[in-house]
mmCIF file of C-alpha atoms in Angstrom:
data_model
loop_
_atom_site.group_PDB
_atom_site.id
_atom_site.type_symbol
_atom_site.label_atom_id
_atom_site.label_comp_id
_atom_site.label_asym_id
_atom_site.label_seq_id
_atom_site.Cartn_x
_atom_site.Cartn_y
_atom_site.Cartn_z
ATOM 1 C CA MET A 752 -14.074 5.339 4.634
ATOM 2 C CA THR A 753 -16.063 2.707 3.203
ATOM 3 C CA ASP A 754 -15.153 -0.987 2.818
ATOM 4 C CA PRO A 755 -14.918 -0.632 -1.085
ATOM 5 C CA GLN A 756 -12.554 2.325 -0.556
ATOM 6 C CA TYR A 757 -10.336 0.518 2.038
ATOM 7 C CA GLN A 758 -10.171 -2.341 -0.543
ATOM 8 C CA LEU A 759 -9.248 -0.333 -3.432
ATOM 9 C CA HIS A 760 -6.451 1.537 -1.618
ATOM 10 C CA LEU A 761 -5.105 -1.684 0.351
ATOM 11 C CA LYS A 762 -5.024 -3.727 -2.887
ATOM 12 C CA ALA A 763 -2.654 -1.111 -4.555
ATOM 13 C CA LEU A 764 -0.875 -0.481 -1.331
ATOM 14 C CA GLY A 765 -0.460 -4.177 -0.700
ATOM 15 C CA LYS A 766 1.117 -4.825 -4.226
ATOM 16 C CA ILE A 767 3.572 -2.021 -3.469
ATOM 17 C CA ALA A 768 4.238 -3.327 -0.078
ATOM 18 C CA ARG A 769 4.852 -6.858 -1.539
ATOM 19 C CA LEU A 770 7.173 -5.221 -4.106
ATOM 20 C CA TRP A 771 9.089 -3.744 -1.262
ATOM 21 C CA ASP A 772 8.944 -7.035 0.567
ATOM 22 C CA ASP A 773 10.404 -9.108 -2.592
ATOM 23 C CA GLY A 774 12.762 -6.634 -3.851
ATOM 24 C CA GLY A 775 15.666 -8.941 -4.008
ATOM 25 C CA LEU A 776 13.876 -11.473 -6.358
ATOM 26 C CA ASP A 777 15.091 -12.284 -9.640
ATOM 27 C CA THR A 778 14.197 -9.933 -12.513
ATOM 28 C CA ALA A 779 11.553 -11.999 -14.160
ATOM 29 C CA SER A 780 9.730 -12.314 -10.691
ATOM 30 C CA LEU A 781 9.814 -8.629 -10.062
ATOM 31 C CA LYS A 782 8.580 -7.874 -13.561
ATOM 32 C CA LEU A 783 5.671 -10.094 -13.127
ATOM 33 C CA LEU A 784 4.975 -8.348 -9.688
ATOM 34 C CA ALA A 785 5.089 -4.901 -11.366
ATOM 35 C CA SER A 786 2.962 -5.793 -14.024
ATOM 36 C CA ARG A 787 0.327 -7.030 -11.609
ATOM 37 C CA LEU A 788 0.769 -3.956 -9.598
ATOM 38 C CA PHE A 789 -0.182 -1.798 -12.540
ATOM 39 C CA ASP A 790 -3.173 -4.199 -13.387
ATOM 40 C CA GLN A 791 -4.235 -4.056 -9.648
ATOM 41 C CA ILE A 792 -4.566 -0.496 -9.728
ATOM 42 C CA ALA A 793 -6.128 0.111 -13.013
ATOM 43 C CA THR A 794 -9.502 -1.528 -12.205
ATOM 44 C CA GLY A 795 -11.377 -0.246 -15.345
ATOM 45 C CA GLU A 796 -13.447 1.974 -13.296
ATOM 46 C CA THR A 797 -13.111 5.750 -12.865
ATOM 47 C CA VAL A 798 -12.478 5.325 -9.201
ATOM 48 C CA SER A 799 -8.936 3.895 -10.074
ATOM 49 C CA TYR A 800 -8.053 6.808 -12.245
ATOM 50 C CA GLU A 801 -6.026 8.915 -9.632
ATOM 51 C CA GLY A 802 -4.110 5.941 -8.714
ATOM 52 C CA VAL A 803 -3.214 5.064 -12.323
ATOM 53 C CA ILE A 804 -1.931 8.407 -12.919
ATOM 54 C CA VAL A 805 0.193 8.685 -9.786
ATOM 55 C CA VAL A 806 1.694 5.165 -10.013
ATOM 56 C CA SER A 807 2.160 5.001 -13.756
ATOM 57 C CA THR A 808 4.634 7.891 -13.589
ATOM 58 C CA TYR A 809 7.061 5.632 -11.795
ATOM 59 C CA ALA A 810 6.865 2.763 -14.278
ATOM 60 C CA PRO A 811 10.232 3.630 -15.998
ATOM 61 C CA SER A 812 11.907 4.038 -12.681
ATOM 62 C CA LEU A 813 10.594 0.910 -11.467
ATOM 63 C CA ASN A 814 11.799 -0.792 -14.617
ATOM 64 C CA ASN A 815 15.332 0.686 -14.091
ATOM 65 C CA ALA A 816 15.261 -0.164 -10.315
ATOM 66 C CA ILE A 817 14.160 -3.841 -11.101
ATOM 67 C CA ASN A 818 17.599 -4.307 -13.169
ATOM 68 C CA GLY A 819 19.526 -2.776 -10.145
ATOM 69 C CA GLY A 820 18.647 -4.889 -7.342
ATOM 70 C CA GLN A 821 16.825 -4.855 -3.845
ATOM 71 C CA ASN A 822 17.819 -1.439 -2.509
ATOM 72 C CA PRO A 823 16.588 0.451 -5.755
ATOM 73 C CA VAL A 824 13.457 -1.714 -5.873
ATOM 74 C CA ARG A 825 12.716 -0.792 -2.280
ATOM 75 C CA SER A 826 13.529 2.696 -2.647
ATOM 76 C CA THR A 827 11.182 3.034 -5.755
ATOM 77 C CA ALA A 828 8.509 1.112 -3.962
ATOM 78 C CA GLN A 829 8.581 3.595 -1.087
ATOM 79 C CA ILE A 830 8.291 6.526 -3.280
ATOM 80 C CA MET A 831 5.431 5.013 -5.100
ATOM 81 C CA ALA A 832 3.632 4.390 -1.918
ATOM 82 C CA GLU A 833 4.446 7.893 -0.541
ATOM 83 C CA GLN A 834 2.868 9.457 -3.698
ATOM 84 C CA TYR A 835 -0.092 7.106 -3.637
ATOM 85 C CA LEU A 836 -0.651 7.914 0.242
ATOM 86 C CA ILE A 837 -0.394 11.634 -0.297
ATOM 87 C CA GLN A 838 -2.197 11.909 -3.873
ATOM 88 C CA VAL A 839 -4.801 9.118 -3.641
ATOM 89 C CA LEU A 840 -5.614 7.849 -0.313
ATOM 90 C CA THR A 841 -6.081 11.296 1.289
ATOM 91 C CA ILE A 842 -8.954 11.811 -1.122
ATOM 92 C CA ASP A 843 -11.132 9.175 0.702
ATOM 93 C CA LEU A 844 -9.878 9.667 4.205
ATOM 94 C CA THR A 845 -12.642 11.117 6.609
ATOM 95 C CA THR A 846 -9.918 11.950 9.091
ATOM 96 C CA GLN A 847 -7.815 14.707 7.533
ATOM 97 C CA PRO A 848 -3.919 14.315 8.008
ATOM 98 C CA VAL A 849 -2.234 16.849 9.945
ATOM 99 C CA GLY A 850 0.280 17.439 7.211
ATOM 100 C CA THR A 851 1.010 16.809 3.683
ATOM 101 C CA ASP A 852 3.503 13.939 3.832
ATOM 102 C CA ALA A 853 3.054 10.163 3.844
ATOM 103 C CA LYS A 854 3.530 9.707 7.645
ATOM 104 C CA SER A 855 0.684 12.154 8.344
ATOM 105 C CA VAL A 856 -1.490 10.223 5.904
ATOM 106 C CA LEU A 857 -0.681 6.907 7.557
ATOM 107 C CA GLU A 858 -1.405 8.593 11.056
ATOM 108 C CA ALA A 859 -4.869 9.618 9.739
ATOM 109 C CA LEU A 860 -5.246 6.150 8.427
ATOM 110 C CA GLN A 861 -4.665 4.720 11.716
ATOM 111 C CA THR A 862 -6.957 6.773 13.316
ATOM 112 C CA GLU A 863 -9.691 5.969 10.974
ATOM 113 C CA MET A 864 -9.105 2.427 11.319
ATOM 114 C CA SER A 865 -9.102 2.472 15.184
ATOM 115 C CA VAL A 866 -11.727 0.900 17.448
ATOM 116 C CA GLY A 867 -13.518 4.015 18.115
ATOM 117 C CA VAL A 868 -13.977 5.002 14.474
ATOM 118 C CA ASP A 869 -14.117 2.398 11.742
ATOM 119 C CA GLY A 870 -12.913 -0.582 13.761
ATOM 120 C CA LYS A 871 -10.920 -1.977 10.858
ATOM 121 C CA THR A 872 -7.986 -4.389 11.434
ATOM 122 C CA LEU A 873 -4.635 -5.282 9.518
ATOM 123 C CA THR A 874 -2.899 -8.377 10.148
ATOM 124 C CA ASP A 875 -0.509 -8.480 13.180
ATOM 125 C CA LYS A 876 2.944 -7.047 12.511
ATOM 126 C CA SER A 877 5.582 -9.435 11.335
ATOM 127 C CA THR A 878 8.759 -9.151 9.209
ATOM 128 C CA THR A 879 6.617 -8.707 6.012
ATOM 129 C CA GLY A 880 3.140 -7.115 5.245
ATOM 130 C CA PHE A 881 1.350 -4.028 5.754
ATOM 131 C CA VAL A 882 2.201 -3.114 9.164
ATOM 132 C CA ASN A 883 5.835 -3.850 8.894
ATOM 133 C CA PHE A 884 6.015 -1.775 5.607
ATOM 134 C CA PHE A 885 4.255 1.102 6.974
ATOM 135 C CA ASP A 886 6.141 1.011 10.385
ATOM 136 C CA THR A 887 9.578 0.480 8.770
ATOM 137 C CA LEU A 888 9.376 3.181 6.135
ATOM 138 C CA TRP A 889 7.421 5.895 7.990
ATOM 139 C CA SER A 890 7.409 5.054 11.718
ATOM 140 C CA PRO A 891 3.975 6.486 12.373
ATOM 141 C CA SER A 892 2.882 7.373 15.853
ATOM 142 C CA GLY A 893 0.271 5.290 17.720
ATOM 143 C CA THR A 894 -0.369 1.656 16.990
ATOM 144 C CA TRP A 895 -2.228 -0.158 14.338
ATOM 145 C CA ASN A 896 -5.386 -1.943 14.958
ATOM 146 C CA THR A 897 -4.520 -5.487 14.342
ATOM 147 C CA GLU A 898 -5.593 -9.114 14.656
ATOM 148 C CA ALA A 899 -4.314 -12.402 13.488
ATOM 149 C CA ASP A 900 -4.322 -12.898 9.885
ATOM 150 C CA VAL A 901 -7.135 -15.464 10.040
ATOM 151 C CA THR A 902 -9.596 -12.791 11.462
ATOM 152 C CA ALA A 903 -8.212 -9.636 10.318
ATOM 153 C CA ASP A 904 -10.355 -7.409 8.097
ATOM 154 C CA TYR A 905 -7.611 -6.692 5.433
ATOM 155 C CA LYS A 906 -5.286 -9.538 5.712
ATOM 156 C CA ASP A 907 -1.776 -9.718 4.392
ATOM 157 C CA SER A 908 -2.598 -13.162 3.009
ATOM 158 C CA ILE A 909 -5.168 -11.563 0.785
ATOM 159 C CA PHE A 910 -3.854 -8.144 0.041
ATOM 160 C CA VAL A 911 0.068 -8.248 0.261
ATOM 161 C CA VAL A 912 0.274 -10.945 -2.387
ATOM 162 C CA THR A 913 1.648 -11.361 -5.843
ATOM 163 C CA THR A 914 -1.857 -12.298 -7.379
ATOM 164 C CA ILE A 915 -4.251 -9.739 -8.669
ATOM 165 C CA VAL A 916 -7.211 -9.644 -5.911
#
């Protein structure tokens, strides 16, 4: 993938990961984060069309989940991420997934980001962020190409945030 493609997808997935991380926040904070998720995905360019279509179908479910607490928010965030991975991220991957499920897409993404291919890094695993979100929900095989947040190509501190980037 190209750097703009990585950024497009990781901006969207970063917001979803943050929603999952922050699922227990108060209703007002979650509604603000959900609004920013939709704004983040809709870039105003045709490149964001597929993401908008996929994620917007979950707006009513997310609204109901926000009023239901952390577990419903996390469950909805996971479903949104799965569908985004399967239906949107797959389009730009050079490494084709071996299956049609979210775990297979993440394994292809791991391969594509690896040192021998694109050499792109995520922030080291912690209790929040991309690697925690991906590994906790789908337990992909292999390892993520990671570095400290300060030097990673796609930093949790930039992409897994509540603000629009």
